[in-house]
Tab-separated table of C-alpha atoms in Angstrom:
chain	number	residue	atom	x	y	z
A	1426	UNK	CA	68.552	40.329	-55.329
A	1427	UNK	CA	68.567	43.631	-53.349
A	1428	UNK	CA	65.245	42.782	-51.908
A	1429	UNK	CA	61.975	45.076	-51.444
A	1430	UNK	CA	63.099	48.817	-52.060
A	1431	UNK	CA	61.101	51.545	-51.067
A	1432	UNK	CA	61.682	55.242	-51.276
A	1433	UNK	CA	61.857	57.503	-49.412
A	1434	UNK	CA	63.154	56.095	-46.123
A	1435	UNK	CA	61.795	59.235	-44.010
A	1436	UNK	CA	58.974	61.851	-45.586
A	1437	UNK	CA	58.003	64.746	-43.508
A	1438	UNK	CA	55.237	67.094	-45.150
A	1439	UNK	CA	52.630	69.555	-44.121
A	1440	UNK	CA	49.126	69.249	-44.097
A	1441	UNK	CA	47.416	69.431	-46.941
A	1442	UNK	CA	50.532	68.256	-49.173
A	1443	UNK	CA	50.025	65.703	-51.371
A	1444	UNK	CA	52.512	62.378	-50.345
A	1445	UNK	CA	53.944	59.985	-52.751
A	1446	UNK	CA	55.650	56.581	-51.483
A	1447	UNK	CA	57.267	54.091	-54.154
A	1448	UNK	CA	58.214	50.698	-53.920
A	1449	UNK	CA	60.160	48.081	-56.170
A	1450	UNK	CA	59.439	44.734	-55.473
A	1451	UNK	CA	61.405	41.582	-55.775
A	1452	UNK	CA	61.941	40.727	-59.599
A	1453	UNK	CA	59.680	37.776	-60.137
A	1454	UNK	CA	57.048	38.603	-57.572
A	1455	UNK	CA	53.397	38.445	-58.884
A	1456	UNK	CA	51.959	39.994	-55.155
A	1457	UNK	CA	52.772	43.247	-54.297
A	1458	UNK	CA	51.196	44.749	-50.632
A	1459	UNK	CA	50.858	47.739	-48.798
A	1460	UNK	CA	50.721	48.056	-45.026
A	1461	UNK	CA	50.756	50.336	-42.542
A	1462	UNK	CA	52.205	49.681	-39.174
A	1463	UNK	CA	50.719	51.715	-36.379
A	1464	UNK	CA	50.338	50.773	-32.248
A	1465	UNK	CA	47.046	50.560	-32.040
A	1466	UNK	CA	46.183	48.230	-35.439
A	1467	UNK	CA	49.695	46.774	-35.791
A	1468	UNK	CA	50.555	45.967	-39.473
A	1469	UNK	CA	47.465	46.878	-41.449
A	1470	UNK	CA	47.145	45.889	-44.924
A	1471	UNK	CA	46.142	48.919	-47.217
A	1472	UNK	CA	45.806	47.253	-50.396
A	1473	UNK	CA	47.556	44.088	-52.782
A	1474	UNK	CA	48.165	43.533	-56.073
A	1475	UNK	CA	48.142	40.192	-58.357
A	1476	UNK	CA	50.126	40.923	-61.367
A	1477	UNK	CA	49.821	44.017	-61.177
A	1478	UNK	CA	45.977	44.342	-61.171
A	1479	UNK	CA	44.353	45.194	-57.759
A	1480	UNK	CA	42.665	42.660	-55.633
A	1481	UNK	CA	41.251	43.669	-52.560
A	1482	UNK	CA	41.571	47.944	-51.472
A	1483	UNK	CA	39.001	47.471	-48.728
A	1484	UNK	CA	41.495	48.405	-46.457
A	1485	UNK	CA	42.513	51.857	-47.380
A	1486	UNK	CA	41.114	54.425	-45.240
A	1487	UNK	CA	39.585	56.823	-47.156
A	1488	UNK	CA	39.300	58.317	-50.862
A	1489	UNK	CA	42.580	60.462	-49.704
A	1490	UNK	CA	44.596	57.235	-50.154
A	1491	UNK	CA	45.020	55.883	-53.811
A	1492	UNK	CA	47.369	52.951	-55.458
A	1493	UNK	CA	48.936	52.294	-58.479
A	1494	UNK	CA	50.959	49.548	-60.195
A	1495	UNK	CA	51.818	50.581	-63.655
A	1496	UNK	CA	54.590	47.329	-64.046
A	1497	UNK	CA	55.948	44.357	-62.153
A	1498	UNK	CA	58.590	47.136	-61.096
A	1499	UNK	CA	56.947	49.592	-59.909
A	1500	UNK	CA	54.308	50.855	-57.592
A	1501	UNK	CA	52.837	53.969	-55.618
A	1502	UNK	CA	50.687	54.684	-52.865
A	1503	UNK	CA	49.737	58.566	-52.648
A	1504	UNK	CA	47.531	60.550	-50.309
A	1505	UNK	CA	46.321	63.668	-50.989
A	1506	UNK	CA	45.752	65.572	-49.122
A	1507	UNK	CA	47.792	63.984	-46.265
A	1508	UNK	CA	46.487	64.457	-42.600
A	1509	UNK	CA	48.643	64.226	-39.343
A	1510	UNK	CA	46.732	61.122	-38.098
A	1511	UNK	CA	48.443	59.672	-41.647
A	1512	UNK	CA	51.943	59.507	-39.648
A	1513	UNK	CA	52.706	56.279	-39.478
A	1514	UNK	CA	55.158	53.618	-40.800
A	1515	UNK	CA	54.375	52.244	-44.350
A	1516	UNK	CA	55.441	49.357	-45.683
A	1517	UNK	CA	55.373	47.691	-49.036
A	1518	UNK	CA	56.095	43.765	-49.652
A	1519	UNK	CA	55.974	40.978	-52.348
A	1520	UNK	CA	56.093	37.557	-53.134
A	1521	UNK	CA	55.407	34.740	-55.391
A	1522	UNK	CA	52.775	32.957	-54.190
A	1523	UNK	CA	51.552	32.633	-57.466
A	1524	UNK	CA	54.521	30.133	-58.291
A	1525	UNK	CA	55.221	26.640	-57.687
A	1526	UNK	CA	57.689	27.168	-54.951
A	1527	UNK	CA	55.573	26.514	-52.309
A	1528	UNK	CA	56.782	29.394	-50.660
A	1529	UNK	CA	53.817	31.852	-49.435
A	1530	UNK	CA	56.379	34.436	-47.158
A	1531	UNK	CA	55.821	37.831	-48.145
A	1532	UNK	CA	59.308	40.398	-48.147
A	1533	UNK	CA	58.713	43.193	-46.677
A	1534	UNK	CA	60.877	46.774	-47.741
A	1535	UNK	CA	62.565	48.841	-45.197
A	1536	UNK	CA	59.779	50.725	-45.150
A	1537	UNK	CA	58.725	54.863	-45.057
A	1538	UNK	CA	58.470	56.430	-41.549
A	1539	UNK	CA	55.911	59.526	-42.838
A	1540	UNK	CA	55.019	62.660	-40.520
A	1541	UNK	CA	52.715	65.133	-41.411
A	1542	UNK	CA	52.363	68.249	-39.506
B	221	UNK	CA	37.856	44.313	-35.965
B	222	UNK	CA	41.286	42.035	-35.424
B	223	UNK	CA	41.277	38.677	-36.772
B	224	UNK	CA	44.378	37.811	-35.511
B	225	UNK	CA	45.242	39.433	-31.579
B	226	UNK	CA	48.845	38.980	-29.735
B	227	UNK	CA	47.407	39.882	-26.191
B	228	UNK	CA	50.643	40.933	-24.221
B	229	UNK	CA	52.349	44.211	-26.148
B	230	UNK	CA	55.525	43.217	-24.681
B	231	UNK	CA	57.840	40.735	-22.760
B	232	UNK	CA	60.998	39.784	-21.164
B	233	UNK	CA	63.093	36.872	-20.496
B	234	UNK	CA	66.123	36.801	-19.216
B	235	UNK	CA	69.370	35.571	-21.571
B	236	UNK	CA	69.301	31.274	-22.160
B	237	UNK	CA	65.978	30.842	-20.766
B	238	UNK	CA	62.755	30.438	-22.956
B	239	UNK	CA	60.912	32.796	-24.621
B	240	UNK	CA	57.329	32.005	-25.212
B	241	UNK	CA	55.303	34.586	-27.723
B	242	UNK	CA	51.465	33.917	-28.038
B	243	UNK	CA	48.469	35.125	-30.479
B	244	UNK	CA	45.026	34.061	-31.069
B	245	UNK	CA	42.760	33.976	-33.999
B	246	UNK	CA	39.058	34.207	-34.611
B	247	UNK	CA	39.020	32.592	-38.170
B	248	UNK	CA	38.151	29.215	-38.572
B	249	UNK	CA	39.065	29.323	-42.397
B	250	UNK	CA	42.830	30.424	-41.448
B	251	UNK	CA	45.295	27.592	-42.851
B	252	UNK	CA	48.291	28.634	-42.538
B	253	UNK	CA	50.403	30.806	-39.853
B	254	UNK	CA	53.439	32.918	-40.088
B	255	UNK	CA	56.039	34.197	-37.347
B	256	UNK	CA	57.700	37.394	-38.286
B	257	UNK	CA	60.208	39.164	-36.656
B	258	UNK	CA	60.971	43.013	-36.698
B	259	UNK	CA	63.819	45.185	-35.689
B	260	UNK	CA	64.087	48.999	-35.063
B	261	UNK	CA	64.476	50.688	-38.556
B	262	UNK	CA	64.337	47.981	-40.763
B	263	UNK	CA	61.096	45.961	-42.429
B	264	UNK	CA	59.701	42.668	-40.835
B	265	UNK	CA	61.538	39.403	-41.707
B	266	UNK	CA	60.000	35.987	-42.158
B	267	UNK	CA	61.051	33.945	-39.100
B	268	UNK	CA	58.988	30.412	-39.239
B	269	UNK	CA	55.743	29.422	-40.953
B	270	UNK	CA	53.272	26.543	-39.657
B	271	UNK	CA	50.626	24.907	-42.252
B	272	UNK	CA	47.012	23.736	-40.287
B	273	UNK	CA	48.083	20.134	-41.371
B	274	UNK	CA	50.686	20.250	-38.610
B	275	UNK	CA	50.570	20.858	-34.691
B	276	UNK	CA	53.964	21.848	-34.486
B	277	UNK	CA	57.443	22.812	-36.641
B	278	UNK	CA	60.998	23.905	-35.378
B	279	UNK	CA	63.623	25.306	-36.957
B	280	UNK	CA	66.443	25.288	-34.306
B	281	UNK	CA	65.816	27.436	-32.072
B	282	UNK	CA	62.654	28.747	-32.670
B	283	UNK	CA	59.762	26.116	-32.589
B	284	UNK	CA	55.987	26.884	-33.653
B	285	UNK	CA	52.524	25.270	-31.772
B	286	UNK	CA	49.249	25.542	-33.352
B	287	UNK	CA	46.778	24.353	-31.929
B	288	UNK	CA	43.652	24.268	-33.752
B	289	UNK	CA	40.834	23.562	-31.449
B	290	UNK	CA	41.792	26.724	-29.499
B	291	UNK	CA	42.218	29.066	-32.930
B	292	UNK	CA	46.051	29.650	-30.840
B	293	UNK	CA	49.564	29.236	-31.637
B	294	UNK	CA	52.428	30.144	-29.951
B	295	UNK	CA	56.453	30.944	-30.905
B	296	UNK	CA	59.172	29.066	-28.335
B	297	UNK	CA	62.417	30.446	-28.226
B	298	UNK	CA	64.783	28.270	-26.828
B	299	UNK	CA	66.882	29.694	-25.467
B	300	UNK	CA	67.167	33.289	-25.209
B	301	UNK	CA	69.693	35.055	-27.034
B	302	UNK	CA	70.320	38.982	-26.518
B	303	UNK	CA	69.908	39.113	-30.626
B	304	UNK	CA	66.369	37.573	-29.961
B	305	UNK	CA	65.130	41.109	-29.016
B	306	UNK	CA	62.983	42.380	-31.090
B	307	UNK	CA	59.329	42.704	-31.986
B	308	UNK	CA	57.537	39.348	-33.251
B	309	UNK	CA	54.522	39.131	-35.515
B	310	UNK	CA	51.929	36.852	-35.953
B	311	UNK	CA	50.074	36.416	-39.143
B	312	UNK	CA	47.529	33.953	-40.336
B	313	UNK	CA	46.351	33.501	-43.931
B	314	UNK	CA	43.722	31.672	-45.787
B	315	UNK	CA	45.891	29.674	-49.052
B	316	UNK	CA	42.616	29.433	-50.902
B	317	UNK	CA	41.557	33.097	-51.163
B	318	UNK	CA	44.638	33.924	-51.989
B	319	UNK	CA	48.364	35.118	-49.929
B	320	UNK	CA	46.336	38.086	-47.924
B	321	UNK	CA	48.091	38.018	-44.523
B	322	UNK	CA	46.299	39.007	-41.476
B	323	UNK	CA	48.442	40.061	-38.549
B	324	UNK	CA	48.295	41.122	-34.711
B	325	UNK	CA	49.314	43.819	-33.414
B	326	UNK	CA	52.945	42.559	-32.291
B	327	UNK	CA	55.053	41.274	-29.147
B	328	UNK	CA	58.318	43.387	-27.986
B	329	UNK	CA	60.285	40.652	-26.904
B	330	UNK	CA	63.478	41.848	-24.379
B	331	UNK	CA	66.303	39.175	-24.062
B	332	UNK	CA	68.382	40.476	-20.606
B	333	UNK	CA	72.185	39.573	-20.874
């Protein structure tokens, strides 16, 4: 499996613009997660999925941020309209806790260094 | 407010000796603990896990301690490779509610040839 993939690797955008990160998790993951890494907070969770259904958004900043999982495949995490205090490091993972593995790791993606100006 | 706190934003060791990472939690429902490890550029990658059932668990090198009564666990690296250096997160989840990790804030761990 190629792993978490997330797209694009670097975004740099003015103020104002709206932002759209993607993310493909592992094939067979029922948890999908976004975080955001920054120095103060360290990695921050944003918001998770359970098949594809959102669990728990509590940590998304503000109405600027919004989520979407349309299929196992697939997900987004927008903000509109992006701010500079938004640069940061986002990163999306899965994993299939929801199995009988045993196995409760999450994979993390590479990850999207974003910048606004 | 941080459930889970790694109190020293950075450290160094010097190449063969040990490395020893700590963090702290506040949660008394947290059952099971995670060590992940994160280099420049890239996404974090699972290093060593610890269940509350256990006080300790190794996995060659690297060697977890939890210890309950103190809400603290700790990472030993033994020893010190170059490769080692990195930054190191802790995370601490509750199995019941679900596979919501919380983590710290991170340790930059520098391994001195």
């Amino acid at each position: 499996d190629a792993g978490v993939i997330q797209s694009p690797r670097h975004e740099v955008t003015e103020m104002g613009q709206e932002v759209t990160l993607r993310c493909k998790p592992i094939s067979g993951h029922d948890y999908l997660f976004w975080y955001r890494q920054t120095m103060m907070r360290g990695l921050e969770l944003l918001i998770y999925f359970n098949n594809n259904v959102p669990i728990d958004d509590s940590g998304m900043p503000e109405d600027r941020f919004s989520a979407k999982m349309p299929n196992a495949s697939f997900s987004t995490l927008k903000i509109q309209p992006s701010e500079p205090r938004d640069s940061a490091v986002y990163f999306c993972a899965s994993s299939n806790f929801g199995s009988s593995t045993g196995a409760y790791e999450q994979y993390f993606g590479p990850g999207t260094r974003l910048t606004v100006t | 407010d941080q459930q889970v706190k790694q109190n020293s934003p950075s450290l160094s060791v010097q190449e063969g000796r040990i490395s020893i990472l700590n963090c702290d939690y506040t949660n008394s429902m947290f059952d099971y603990f995670l060590w992940y490890k994160k280099y420049p550029a890239e996404g974090p990658t699972f290093l060593i896990s610890i269940s509350s059932i256990k006080d300790k668990n190794e996995d060659g090198r690297f060697t977890v301690f939890l210890n309950k009564s103190a809400k603290h666990l700790s990472l030993h690296i033994v020893p010190s490779q170059p490769g080692d250096s990195a930054v190191y997160f802790c995370a601490a989840s509750s199995l019941n509610t679900g596979n919501q990790f919380y983590f710290g804030t991170g340790t930059s761990l520098t391994v001195i040839p």
